[in-house]
Amino acid sequence: MSDSVTVDAKRILLRYGVPIAVLDGIGDDERIELARLVSRTDVPERGNRLQDLLVERGYLDAEAVAAARKGRRKRRKRR
């Protein structure tokens, strides 16, 4: 793959919430694959879809993701 594709994939993953520490552990080919999967998802759902994919592949802890989502919902309700 060309460097621009890998850079774009990294940019997409960062944009939709992959922590830098996690991103460093993902190889270029898998970054591209994840970015393509996320880009086919509706825009409002991309962050959640990416987190789900990272949990499925063992990069993120499911309980931590669920707690973070619960916290976001509470903040939105207070506004």
PDB file of C-alpha atoms in Angstrom:
ATOM      1  CA  MET A   1       0.000   0.000   0.000  1.00  0.00           C
ATOM      2  CA  SER A   2       1.077   3.548  -0.530  1.00  0.00           C
ATOM      3  CA  ASP A   3       2.074   5.760   2.361  1.00  0.00           C
ATOM      4  CA  SER A   4      -0.850   8.099   1.754  1.00  0.00           C
ATOM      5  CA  VAL A   5      -3.333   5.266   2.279  1.00  0.00           C
ATOM      6  CA  THR A   6      -1.768   4.283   5.595  1.00  0.00           C
ATOM      7  CA  VAL A   7      -1.638   7.912   6.734  1.00  0.00           C
ATOM      8  CA  ASP A   8      -5.294   8.415   5.802  1.00  0.00           C
ATOM      9  CA  ALA A   9      -6.271   5.220   7.622  1.00  0.00           C
ATOM     10  CA  LYS A  10      -4.446   6.388  10.736  1.00  0.00           C
ATOM     11  CA  ARG A  11      -6.133   9.784  10.505  1.00  0.00           C
ATOM     12  CA  ILE A  12      -9.592   8.176  10.193  1.00  0.00           C
ATOM     13  CA  LEU A  13      -9.017   5.919  13.177  1.00  0.00           C
ATOM     14  CA  LEU A  14      -7.806   8.801  15.318  1.00  0.00           C
ATOM     15  CA  ARG A  15     -10.744  10.938  14.201  1.00  0.00           C
ATOM     16  CA  TYR A  16     -13.229   8.335  15.396  1.00  0.00           C
ATOM     17  CA  GLY A  17     -11.667   7.735  18.773  1.00  0.00           C
ATOM     18  CA  VAL A  18      -8.885   5.152  18.757  1.00  0.00           C
ATOM     19  CA  PRO A  19      -6.496   5.957  21.597  1.00  0.00           C
ATOM     20  CA  ILE A  20      -2.945   6.594  20.394  1.00  0.00           C
ATOM     21  CA  ALA A  21      -1.594   3.829  22.633  1.00  0.00           C
ATOM     22  CA  VAL A  22      -3.959   1.347  20.977  1.00  0.00           C
ATOM     23  CA  LEU A  23      -3.244   2.652  17.493  1.00  0.00           C
ATOM     24  CA  ASP A  24       0.472   2.036  17.961  1.00  0.00           C
ATOM     25  CA  GLY A  25      -0.274  -1.673  18.458  1.00  0.00           C
ATOM     26  CA  ILE A  26      -2.239  -2.033  15.221  1.00  0.00           C
ATOM     27  CA  GLY A  27      -0.344  -2.877  12.045  1.00  0.00           C
ATOM     28  CA  ASP A  28      -0.729  -0.889   8.830  1.00  0.00           C
ATOM     29  CA  ASP A  29      -2.792  -3.542   7.028  1.00  0.00           C
ATOM     30  CA  GLU A  30      -5.251  -3.841   9.881  1.00  0.00           C
ATOM     31  CA  ARG A  31      -5.471  -0.045  10.230  1.00  0.00           C
ATOM     32  CA  ILE A  32      -6.479   0.164   6.585  1.00  0.00           C
ATOM     33  CA  GLU A  33      -9.029  -2.615   7.011  1.00  0.00           C
ATOM     34  CA  LEU A  34     -10.559  -0.968  10.088  1.00  0.00           C
ATOM     35  CA  ALA A  35     -10.684   2.435   8.384  1.00  0.00           C
ATOM     36  CA  ARG A  36     -12.481   0.921   5.392  1.00  0.00           C
ATOM     37  CA  LEU A  37     -15.023  -0.821   7.610  1.00  0.00           C
ATOM     38  CA  VAL A  38     -15.679   2.365   9.559  1.00  0.00           C
ATOM     39  CA  SER A  39     -15.984   4.493   6.440  1.00  0.00           C
ATOM     40  CA  ARG A  40     -18.852   2.280   5.263  1.00  0.00           C
ATOM     41  CA  THR A  41     -20.790   3.021   8.452  1.00  0.00           C
ATOM     42  CA  ASP A  42     -23.215   5.925   8.858  1.00  0.00           C
ATOM     43  CA  VAL A  43     -21.377   8.960  10.206  1.00  0.00           C
ATOM     44  CA  PRO A  44     -23.169   9.195  13.596  1.00  0.00           C
ATOM     45  CA  GLU A  45     -22.387   5.534  14.304  1.00  0.00           C
ATOM     46  CA  ARG A  46     -18.727   5.456  13.262  1.00  0.00           C
ATOM     47  CA  GLY A  47     -17.213   5.996  16.697  1.00  0.00           C
ATOM     48  CA  ASN A  48     -19.292   3.266  18.302  1.00  0.00           C
ATOM     49  CA  ARG A  49     -18.711   0.885  15.389  1.00  0.00           C
ATOM     50  CA  LEU A  50     -14.967   1.408  15.604  1.00  0.00           C
ATOM     51  CA  GLN A  51     -14.987   0.767  19.336  1.00  0.00           C
ATOM     52  CA  ASP A  52     -16.987  -2.425  18.771  1.00  0.00           C
ATOM     53  CA  LEU A  53     -14.474  -3.612  16.176  1.00  0.00           C
ATOM     54  CA  LEU A  54     -11.582  -2.898  18.539  1.00  0.00           C
ATOM     55  CA  VAL A  55     -13.279  -4.850  21.311  1.00  0.00           C
ATOM     56  CA  GLU A  56     -13.921  -7.788  18.954  1.00  0.00           C
ATOM     57  CA  ARG A  57     -10.261  -7.843  17.969  1.00  0.00           C
ATOM     58  CA  GLY A  58      -9.007  -7.574  21.529  1.00  0.00           C
ATOM     59  CA  TYR A  59      -7.552  -4.064  21.417  1.00  0.00           C
ATOM     60  CA  LEU A  60     -10.029  -2.544  23.886  1.00  0.00           C
ATOM     61  CA  ASP A  61     -11.742  -3.845  27.023  1.00  0.00           C
ATOM     62  CA  ALA A  62     -15.505  -4.234  26.585  1.00  0.00           C
ATOM     63  CA  GLU A  63     -16.264  -3.061  30.121  1.00  0.00           C
ATOM     64  CA  ALA A  64     -14.228   0.119  29.707  1.00  0.00           C
ATOM     65  CA  VAL A  65     -16.022   0.928  26.442  1.00  0.00           C
ATOM     66  CA  ALA A  66     -19.427   0.341  28.031  1.00  0.00           C
ATOM     67  CA  ALA A  67     -18.540   2.584  30.986  1.00  0.00           C
ATOM     68  CA  ALA A  68     -17.324   5.347  28.668  1.00  0.00           C
ATOM     69  CA  ARG A  69     -20.522   5.189  26.628  1.00  0.00           C
ATOM     70  CA  LYS A  70     -22.638   5.310  29.768  1.00  0.00           C
ATOM     71  CA  GLY A  71     -20.744   8.397  30.939  1.00  0.00           C
ATOM     72  CA  ARG A  72     -21.291  10.126  27.600  1.00  0.00           C
ATOM     73  CA  ARG A  73     -25.028   9.499  27.766  1.00  0.00           C
ATOM     74  CA  LYS A  74     -25.222  11.044  31.241  1.00  0.00           C
ATOM     75  CA  ARG A  75     -23.358  14.178  30.108  1.00  0.00           C
ATOM     76  CA  ARG A  76     -25.702  14.621  27.150  1.00  0.00           C
ATOM     77  CA  LYS A  77     -28.794  14.392  29.340  1.00  0.00           C
ATOM     78  CA  ARG A  78     -27.538  17.132  31.691  1.00  0.00           C
ATOM     79  CA  ARG A  79     -27.297  19.680  28.903  1.00  0.00           C
TER      80      ARG A  79
END
